[in-house]
mmCIF file of C-alpha atoms in Angstrom:
data_model
loop_
_atom_site.group_PDB
_atom_site.id
_atom_site.type_symbol
_atom_site.label_atom_id
_atom_site.label_comp_id
_atom_site.label_asym_id
_atom_site.label_seq_id
_atom_site.Cartn_x
_atom_site.Cartn_y
_atom_site.Cartn_z
ATOM 1 C CA UNK A 1 0.000 0.000 0.000
ATOM 2 C CA UNK A 2 1.330 3.433 -0.988
ATOM 3 C CA UNK A 3 0.597 5.678 2.003
ATOM 4 C CA UNK A 4 2.532 8.743 0.788
ATOM 5 C CA UNK A 5 4.958 9.792 -1.938
ATOM 6 C CA UNK A 6 7.808 8.366 0.113
ATOM 7 C CA UNK A 7 6.262 5.532 2.154
ATOM 8 C CA UNK A 8 4.991 2.126 1.138
ATOM 9 C CA UNK A 9 3.730 -0.668 3.434
ATOM 10 C CA UNK A 10 3.428 -4.342 2.587
ATOM 11 C CA UNK A 11 1.143 -6.530 4.730
ATOM 12 C CA UNK A 12 1.305 -10.300 4.452
ATOM 13 C CA UNK A 13 0.504 -13.600 6.098
ATOM 14 C CA UNK A 14 3.321 -15.559 7.754
ATOM 15 C CA UNK A 15 4.277 -17.303 10.957
ATOM 16 C CA UNK A 16 7.203 -16.910 13.298
ATOM 17 C CA UNK A 17 7.991 -20.586 13.860
ATOM 18 C CA UNK A 18 11.538 -21.759 13.211
ATOM 19 C CA UNK A 19 11.838 -23.875 10.068
ATOM 20 C CA UNK A 20 14.127 -26.834 9.429
ATOM 21 C CA UNK A 21 15.243 -26.267 5.848
ATOM 22 C CA UNK A 22 17.085 -29.574 5.628
ATOM 23 C CA UNK A 23 14.057 -31.601 6.695
ATOM 24 C CA UNK A 24 11.451 -29.339 5.142
ATOM 25 C CA UNK A 25 9.347 -29.077 8.285
ATOM 26 C CA UNK A 26 8.424 -26.476 10.881
ATOM 27 C CA UNK A 27 9.798 -27.213 14.329
ATOM 28 C CA UNK A 28 6.483 -26.450 16.064
ATOM 29 C CA UNK A 29 2.823 -25.895 15.250
ATOM 30 C CA UNK A 30 2.421 -22.985 12.865
ATOM 31 C CA UNK A 31 -0.046 -20.187 13.577
ATOM 32 C CA UNK A 32 -0.367 -17.566 10.883
ATOM 33 C CA UNK A 33 0.034 -13.892 11.816
ATOM 34 C CA UNK A 34 -0.347 -10.692 9.807
ATOM 35 C CA UNK A 35 3.095 -9.119 9.499
ATOM 36 C CA UNK A 36 4.213 -5.948 7.762
ATOM 37 C CA UNK A 37 7.251 -3.990 6.626
ATOM 38 C CA UNK A 38 7.538 -0.276 5.943
ATOM 39 C CA UNK A 39 9.479 0.929 2.917
ATOM 40 C CA UNK A 40 11.015 4.394 2.572
ATOM 41 C CA UNK A 41 11.653 5.734 -0.899
ATOM 42 C CA UNK A 42 15.286 6.406 -1.857
ATOM 43 C CA UNK A 43 16.312 9.194 -4.252
ATOM 44 C CA UNK A 44 16.735 6.627 -7.045
ATOM 45 C CA UNK A 45 13.107 5.482 -6.651
ATOM 46 C CA UNK A 46 13.857 2.161 -4.952
ATOM 47 C CA UNK A 47 12.693 1.426 -1.396
ATOM 48 C CA UNK A 48 14.609 0.690 1.774
ATOM 49 C CA UNK A 49 12.572 -1.818 3.778
ATOM 50 C CA UNK A 50 12.455 -1.733 7.556
ATOM 51 C CA UNK A 51 12.264 -4.602 10.026
ATOM 52 C CA UNK A 52 9.351 -7.025 10.143
ATOM 53 C CA UNK A 53 6.571 -6.048 12.564
ATOM 54 C CA UNK A 54 3.412 -7.799 13.763
ATOM 55 C CA UNK A 55 0.059 -6.219 12.891
ATOM 56 C CA UNK A 56 -2.312 -8.979 14.050
ATOM 57 C CA UNK A 57 -1.725 -12.175 15.987
ATOM 58 C CA UNK A 58 -3.989 -15.180 16.697
ATOM 59 C CA UNK A 59 -5.472 -15.635 20.147
ATOM 60 C CA UNK A 60 -4.015 -19.111 20.799
ATOM 61 C CA UNK A 61 -4.892 -20.949 24.019
ATOM 62 C CA UNK A 62 -4.459 -19.959 27.696
ATOM 63 C CA UNK A 63 -1.112 -21.235 28.866
ATOM 64 C CA UNK A 64 0.553 -20.686 25.499
ATOM 65 C CA UNK A 65 3.528 -18.338 25.806
ATOM 66 C CA UNK A 66 2.063 -16.222 22.989
ATOM 67 C CA UNK A 67 -1.534 -16.218 24.276
ATOM 68 C CA UNK A 68 -3.220 -12.999 23.120
ATOM 69 C CA UNK A 69 -6.682 -12.611 24.700
ATOM 70 C CA UNK A 70 -7.404 -9.366 22.826
ATOM 71 C CA UNK A 71 -7.951 -11.459 19.701
ATOM 72 C CA UNK A 72 -11.452 -13.051 19.518
ATOM 73 C CA UNK A 73 -11.827 -16.807 19.894
ATOM 74 C CA UNK A 74 -12.977 -17.183 16.272
ATOM 75 C CA UNK A 75 -9.411 -16.240 15.285
ATOM 76 C CA UNK A 76 -7.637 -18.373 17.880
ATOM 77 C CA UNK A 77 -5.563 -20.497 15.481
ATOM 78 C CA UNK A 78 -4.771 -18.431 12.380
ATOM 79 C CA UNK A 79 -5.035 -14.844 11.162
ATOM 80 C CA UNK A 80 -4.138 -14.439 7.515
ATOM 81 C CA UNK A 81 -4.885 -12.836 4.102
ATOM 82 C CA UNK A 82 -4.824 -9.118 5.007
ATOM 83 C CA UNK A 83 -6.226 -6.385 2.787
ATOM 84 C CA UNK A 84 -6.199 -2.759 3.960
ATOM 85 C CA UNK A 85 -8.385 0.173 2.927
ATOM 86 C CA UNK A 86 -8.612 3.815 3.970
ATOM 87 C CA UNK A 87 -11.918 5.410 4.996
ATOM 88 C CA UNK A 88 -13.882 6.559 8.022
ATOM 89 C CA UNK A 89 -15.096 3.899 10.439
ATOM 90 C CA UNK A 90 -16.634 4.303 13.904
ATOM 91 C CA UNK A 91 -16.495 1.518 16.466
ATOM 92 C CA UNK A 92 -17.233 1.155 20.162
ATOM 93 C CA UNK A 93 -14.979 -1.534 21.555
ATOM 94 C CA UNK A 94 -16.270 -3.510 24.559
ATOM 95 C CA UNK A 95 -15.641 -1.463 27.702
ATOM 96 C CA UNK A 96 -14.565 1.603 25.740
ATOM 97 C CA UNK A 97 -16.157 4.668 24.186
ATOM 98 C CA UNK A 98 -16.880 5.253 20.512
ATOM 99 C CA UNK A 99 -13.847 6.033 18.367
ATOM 100 C CA UNK A 100 -13.423 6.902 14.699
ATOM 101 C CA UNK A 101 -10.694 5.130 12.741
ATOM 102 C CA UNK A 102 -9.092 5.851 9.366
ATOM 103 C CA UNK A 103 -7.891 2.390 8.332
ATOM 104 C CA UNK A 104 -9.585 -1.013 8.100
ATOM 105 C CA UNK A 105 -7.763 -4.322 7.691
ATOM 106 C CA UNK A 106 -9.832 -7.293 6.535
ATOM 107 C CA UNK A 107 -8.491 -10.781 7.216
ATOM 108 C CA UNK A 108 -9.262 -14.498 7.386
ATOM 109 C CA UNK A 109 -9.602 -15.945 10.886
ATOM 110 C CA UNK A 110 -9.683 -19.625 11.895
ATOM 111 C CA UNK A 111 -10.654 -20.858 15.348
ATOM 112 C CA UNK A 112 -8.761 -24.166 15.376
ATOM 113 C CA UNK A 113 -7.251 -26.817 13.124
ATOM 114 C CA UNK A 114 -10.119 -29.330 13.095
ATOM 115 C CA UNK A 115 -11.023 -28.305 9.509
ATOM 116 C CA UNK A 116 -14.641 -27.620 10.287
ATOM 117 C CA UNK A 117 -15.478 -30.639 12.455
ATOM 118 C CA UNK A 118 -17.186 -28.268 14.927
ATOM 119 C CA UNK A 119 -19.166 -26.502 12.172
ATOM 120 C CA UNK A 120 -16.785 -23.520 12.067
ATOM 121 C CA UNK A 121 -13.672 -22.945 10.007
ATOM 122 C CA UNK A 122 -12.505 -19.800 8.202
ATOM 123 C CA UNK A 123 -14.466 -16.559 8.587
ATOM 124 C CA UNK A 124 -13.787 -12.929 7.644
ATOM 125 C CA UNK A 125 -12.967 -10.327 10.262
ATOM 126 C CA UNK A 126 -11.892 -6.691 10.281
ATOM 127 C CA UNK A 127 -9.523 -4.655 12.436
ATOM 128 C CA UNK A 128 -9.395 -0.856 12.684
ATOM 129 C CA UNK A 129 -6.602 1.635 13.290
ATOM 130 C CA UNK A 130 -5.953 5.377 13.275
ATOM 131 C CA UNK A 131 -2.649 4.785 11.470
ATOM 132 C CA UNK A 132 -1.624 2.193 8.844
ATOM 133 C CA UNK A 133 1.144 1.253 11.286
ATOM 134 C CA UNK A 134 -1.409 0.316 13.951
ATOM 135 C CA UNK A 135 -2.146 -0.495 16.671
ATOM 136 C CA UNK A 136 -5.126 -2.443 15.328
ATOM 137 C CA UNK A 137 -8.393 -3.106 17.160
ATOM 138 C CA UNK A 138 -10.227 -6.234 16.008
ATOM 139 C CA UNK A 139 -13.998 -5.807 15.776
ATOM 140 C CA UNK A 140 -15.595 -8.329 18.129
ATOM 141 C CA UNK A 141 -17.731 -10.213 15.586
ATOM 142 C CA UNK A 142 -16.808 -11.464 12.098
ATOM 143 C CA UNK A 143 -18.035 -9.479 9.090
ATOM 144 C CA UNK A 144 -18.835 -12.707 7.202
ATOM 145 C CA UNK A 145 -19.532 -15.601 9.559
ATOM 146 C CA UNK A 146 -20.740 -19.202 9.455
ATOM 147 C CA UNK A 147 -24.317 -18.066 8.743
ATOM 148 C CA UNK A 148 -23.212 -17.132 5.216
ATOM 149 C CA UNK A 149 -25.404 -19.033 2.699
ATOM 150 C CA UNK A 150 -23.579 -22.080 1.277
ATOM 151 C CA UNK A 151 -20.950 -21.901 4.034
ATOM 152 C CA UNK A 152 -19.040 -25.189 4.037
ATOM 153 C CA UNK A 153 -17.032 -25.681 7.217
ATOM 154 C CA UNK A 154 -15.742 -29.020 5.952
ATOM 155 C CA UNK A 155 -14.345 -27.294 2.873
ATOM 156 C CA UNK A 156 -12.812 -23.859 3.283
ATOM 157 C CA UNK A 157 -15.452 -21.699 4.910
ATOM 158 C CA UNK A 158 -15.004 -18.117 3.690
ATOM 159 C CA UNK A 159 -11.901 -15.957 3.572
ATOM 160 C CA UNK A 160 -9.190 -14.291 1.490
ATOM 161 C CA UNK A 161 -11.004 -10.949 1.545
ATOM 162 C CA UNK A 162 -10.281 -8.149 -0.891
ATOM 163 C CA UNK A 163 -11.755 -4.697 -0.414
ATOM 164 C CA UNK A 164 -11.955 -1.404 -2.270
ATOM 165 C CA UNK A 165 -13.552 1.876 -1.198
ATOM 166 C CA UNK A 166 -16.624 3.290 -2.925
ATOM 167 C CA UNK A 167 -16.674 6.766 -1.344
ATOM 168 C CA UNK A 168 -13.431 7.026 0.695
ATOM 169 C CA UNK A 169 -15.666 6.877 3.789
ATOM 170 C CA UNK A 170 -17.405 3.769 5.107
ATOM 171 C CA UNK A 171 -18.902 2.302 1.919
ATOM 172 C CA UNK A 172 -16.885 -0.549 0.468
ATOM 173 C CA UNK A 173 -16.990 -3.423 -1.979
ATOM 174 C CA UNK A 174 -16.003 -6.657 -0.220
ATOM 175 C CA UNK A 175 -14.787 -9.591 -2.321
ATOM 176 C CA UNK A 176 -14.095 -13.005 -0.792
ATOM 177 C CA UNK A 177 -13.304 -16.637 -1.593
ATOM 178 C CA UNK A 178 -14.549 -20.017 -0.415
ATOM 179 C CA UNK A 179 -17.814 -20.252 -2.359
ATOM 180 C CA UNK A 180 -16.340 -20.576 -5.838
ATOM 181 C CA UNK A 181 -17.648 -23.851 -7.227
ATOM 182 C CA UNK A 182 -15.277 -23.528 -10.177
ATOM 183 C CA UNK A 183 -12.381 -24.232 -7.820
ATOM 184 C CA UNK A 184 -13.738 -27.365 -6.155
ATOM 185 C CA UNK A 185 -11.506 -30.426 -6.077
ATOM 186 C CA UNK A 186 -14.483 -32.652 -6.937
ATOM 187 C CA UNK A 187 -17.058 -32.047 -9.672
ATOM 188 C CA UNK A 188 -20.270 -30.298 -8.640
ATOM 189 C CA UNK A 189 -23.123 -30.949 -11.087
ATOM 190 C CA UNK A 190 -24.940 -27.810 -9.937
ATOM 191 C CA UNK A 191 -21.938 -25.572 -10.568
ATOM 192 C CA UNK A 192 -22.261 -23.139 -13.456
ATOM 193 C CA UNK A 193 -18.792 -21.679 -13.859
ATOM 194 C CA UNK A 194 -20.107 -19.021 -16.230
ATOM 195 C CA UNK A 195 -22.309 -17.513 -13.545
ATOM 196 C CA UNK A 196 -20.428 -18.014 -10.308
ATOM 197 C CA UNK A 197 -16.988 -17.121 -9.016
ATOM 198 C CA UNK A 198 -15.628 -14.970 -6.189
ATOM 199 C CA UNK A 199 -18.407 -13.498 -4.053
ATOM 200 C CA UNK A 200 -18.865 -9.733 -3.784
ATOM 201 C CA UNK A 201 -21.084 -7.627 -1.551
ATOM 202 C CA UNK A 202 -21.451 -3.943 -0.821
ATOM 203 C CA UNK A 203 -20.521 -3.219 2.780
ATOM 204 C CA UNK A 204 -21.374 -0.175 4.872
ATOM 205 C CA UNK A 205 -18.718 -0.188 7.601
ATOM 206 C CA UNK A 206 -19.398 3.352 8.790
ATOM 207 C CA UNK A 207 -20.589 1.835 12.067
ATOM 208 C CA UNK A 208 -18.201 -1.120 12.302
ATOM 209 C CA UNK A 209 -20.121 -2.580 15.223
ATOM 210 C CA UNK A 210 -23.194 -2.965 13.009
ATOM 211 C CA UNK A 211 -21.915 -3.552 9.467
ATOM 212 C CA UNK A 212 -24.501 -3.653 6.692
ATOM 213 C CA UNK A 213 -23.865 -6.220 3.952
ATOM 214 C CA UNK A 214 -25.620 -5.873 0.612
ATOM 215 C CA UNK A 215 -26.917 -8.631 -1.629
ATOM 216 C CA UNK A 216 -24.344 -11.270 -2.502
ATOM 217 C CA UNK A 217 -23.372 -11.570 -6.110
ATOM 218 C CA UNK A 218 -20.602 -13.461 -7.875
ATOM 219 C CA UNK A 219 -17.811 -12.364 -10.162
ATOM 220 C CA UNK A 220 -17.580 -14.842 -12.995
ATOM 221 C CA UNK A 221 -14.297 -16.419 -13.988
ATOM 222 C CA UNK A 222 -14.934 -16.030 -17.719
ATOM 223 C CA UNK A 223 -11.854 -14.654 -19.437
ATOM 224 C CA UNK A 224 -9.355 -16.189 -17.011
ATOM 225 C CA UNK A 225 -6.980 -18.962 -17.988
ATOM 226 C CA UNK A 226 -8.016 -22.440 -16.699
ATOM 227 C CA UNK A 227 -5.586 -24.033 -14.280
ATOM 228 C CA UNK A 228 -3.911 -27.180 -15.632
ATOM 229 C CA UNK A 229 -3.109 -29.138 -12.476
ATOM 230 C CA UNK A 230 -6.688 -30.098 -11.469
ATOM 231 C CA UNK A 231 -8.715 -31.357 -14.423
ATOM 232 C CA UNK A 232 -11.996 -30.014 -13.084
ATOM 233 C CA UNK A 233 -10.697 -26.882 -11.358
ATOM 234 C CA UNK A 234 -11.749 -24.477 -14.066
ATOM 235 C CA UNK A 235 -10.601 -20.908 -13.623
ATOM 236 C CA UNK A 236 -9.348 -19.683 -10.257
ATOM 237 C CA UNK A 237 -10.319 -16.263 -8.990
ATOM 238 C CA UNK A 238 -9.334 -16.373 -5.336
ATOM 239 C CA UNK A 239 -7.160 -14.454 -2.904
ATOM 240 C CA UNK A 240 -7.381 -11.414 -5.172
ATOM 241 C CA UNK A 241 -6.735 -7.754 -4.427
ATOM 242 C CA UNK A 242 -9.044 -5.216 -6.050
ATOM 243 C CA UNK A 243 -8.607 -1.519 -6.800
ATOM 244 C CA UNK A 244 -10.670 0.943 -8.817
ATOM 245 C CA UNK A 245 -8.897 3.094 -11.422
ATOM 246 C CA UNK A 246 -11.127 6.141 -12.062
ATOM 247 C CA UNK A 247 -8.957 7.333 -14.952
ATOM 248 C CA UNK A 248 -10.005 4.251 -16.925
ATOM 249 C CA UNK A 249 -13.298 3.625 -15.131
ATOM 250 C CA UNK A 250 -12.170 0.063 -14.483
ATOM 251 C CA UNK A 251 -11.174 -2.323 -11.719
ATOM 252 C CA UNK A 252 -7.634 -3.663 -11.495
ATOM 253 C CA UNK A 253 -7.285 -7.173 -10.056
ATOM 254 C CA UNK A 254 -4.148 -8.832 -8.725
ATOM 255 C CA UNK A 255 -4.834 -12.529 -8.196
ATOM 256 C CA UNK A 256 -3.200 -15.830 -7.372
ATOM 257 C CA UNK A 257 -2.977 -17.956 -10.480
ATOM 258 C CA UNK A 258 -3.229 -21.179 -8.499
ATOM 259 C CA UNK A 259 -1.339 -22.677 -5.562
ATOM 260 C CA UNK A 260 0.743 -25.232 -7.447
ATOM 261 C CA UNK A 261 1.757 -23.815 -10.813
ATOM 262 C CA UNK A 262 4.553 -21.601 -9.522
ATOM 263 C CA UNK A 263 3.577 -18.572 -11.583
ATOM 264 C CA UNK A 264 2.983 -16.165 -8.688
ATOM 265 C CA UNK A 265 0.304 -13.637 -9.456
ATOM 266 C CA UNK A 266 -1.486 -12.479 -12.567
ATOM 267 C CA UNK A 267 -3.404 -9.292 -13.225
ATOM 268 C CA UNK A 268 -6.708 -8.649 -14.917
ATOM 269 C CA UNK A 269 -8.968 -5.739 -15.776
ATOM 270 C CA UNK A 270 -12.718 -5.207 -16.001
ATOM 271 C CA UNK A 271 -15.089 -2.263 -16.205
ATOM 272 C CA UNK A 272 -17.367 -3.660 -13.479
ATOM 273 C CA UNK A 273 -17.062 -6.367 -10.828
ATOM 274 C CA UNK A 274 -20.116 -7.990 -12.421
ATOM 275 C CA UNK A 275 -19.570 -7.183 -16.096
ATOM 276 C CA UNK A 276 -16.935 -9.491 -17.519
ATOM 277 C CA UNK A 277 -15.162 -11.174 -19.357
ATOM 278 C CA UNK A 278 -11.875 -10.184 -17.851
ATOM 279 C CA UNK A 279 -9.039 -8.971 -20.008
ATOM 280 C CA UNK A 280 -5.980 -10.786 -18.718
ATOM 281 C CA UNK A 281 -2.429 -9.797 -19.695
ATOM 282 C CA UNK A 282 0.512 -12.147 -19.298
ATOM 283 C CA UNK A 283 1.034 -13.187 -15.649
ATOM 284 C CA UNK A 284 3.357 -11.006 -13.620
ATOM 285 C CA UNK A 285 6.736 -12.513 -12.823
ATOM 286 C CA UNK A 286 6.366 -11.866 -9.097
ATOM 287 C CA UNK A 287 3.961 -10.578 -6.494
ATOM 288 C CA UNK A 288 3.276 -6.859 -6.821
ATOM 289 C CA UNK A 289 1.281 -4.505 -4.631
ATOM 290 C CA UNK A 290 -1.514 -2.576 -6.271
#
């Protein structure tokens, strides 16, 4: 995220567990965090990146050395997939007065590692801050929870949120993964890949304690390149970042091109989140921030 002419921040999902490179395994249970680095622009246009910092951490369990009770229980195991947007958001945290924030970070939260055996898996939460450097306050309840229609706790749940502002205030477009039948590992006879892809809703987050979600629609995957490694996987449109370019009256999308093909991220363009097909240039050689 470009926060000024001279400052850039990258937020990402990672964990802090030591890794055995020779054996290819982590040395302890991994719990994803949201980390970030701040870059300062040099005279030659390149960026000098600062040390890694923690933006959000999972709750974990009482007795764990890293137990963090400020994080809700629905994000006890993992916090991942951050996407940050600027606006104006008011929230009254439990036991505190109302406060207005300038930044919102959407993320995926998981309560445990039972993969949905308890009826809950990934959900979408939001944290607020007065500065893009934090500190961040997590809103007590998820924005998209297990009552989402078609929620499948035994599959993925919902997550990988992407968000873009409509009015630079509290009105947003929220995109998210987990309900894309084109990306299922097993065939779904009811799946129409021409009509269903990543979900998108309008979201009024002006009062973050009472968010208002609009009607759910789907962004089709028409125009994207099918992934080769799963014969029925169709076209992936997940874990994408979205931005609106008013100079071209179009959305710019940075998306994963699939977890196993090693191509990193691709980019695509469209004049509306509902009006496709996408126009997809050659995949980018590496991850790039919008």
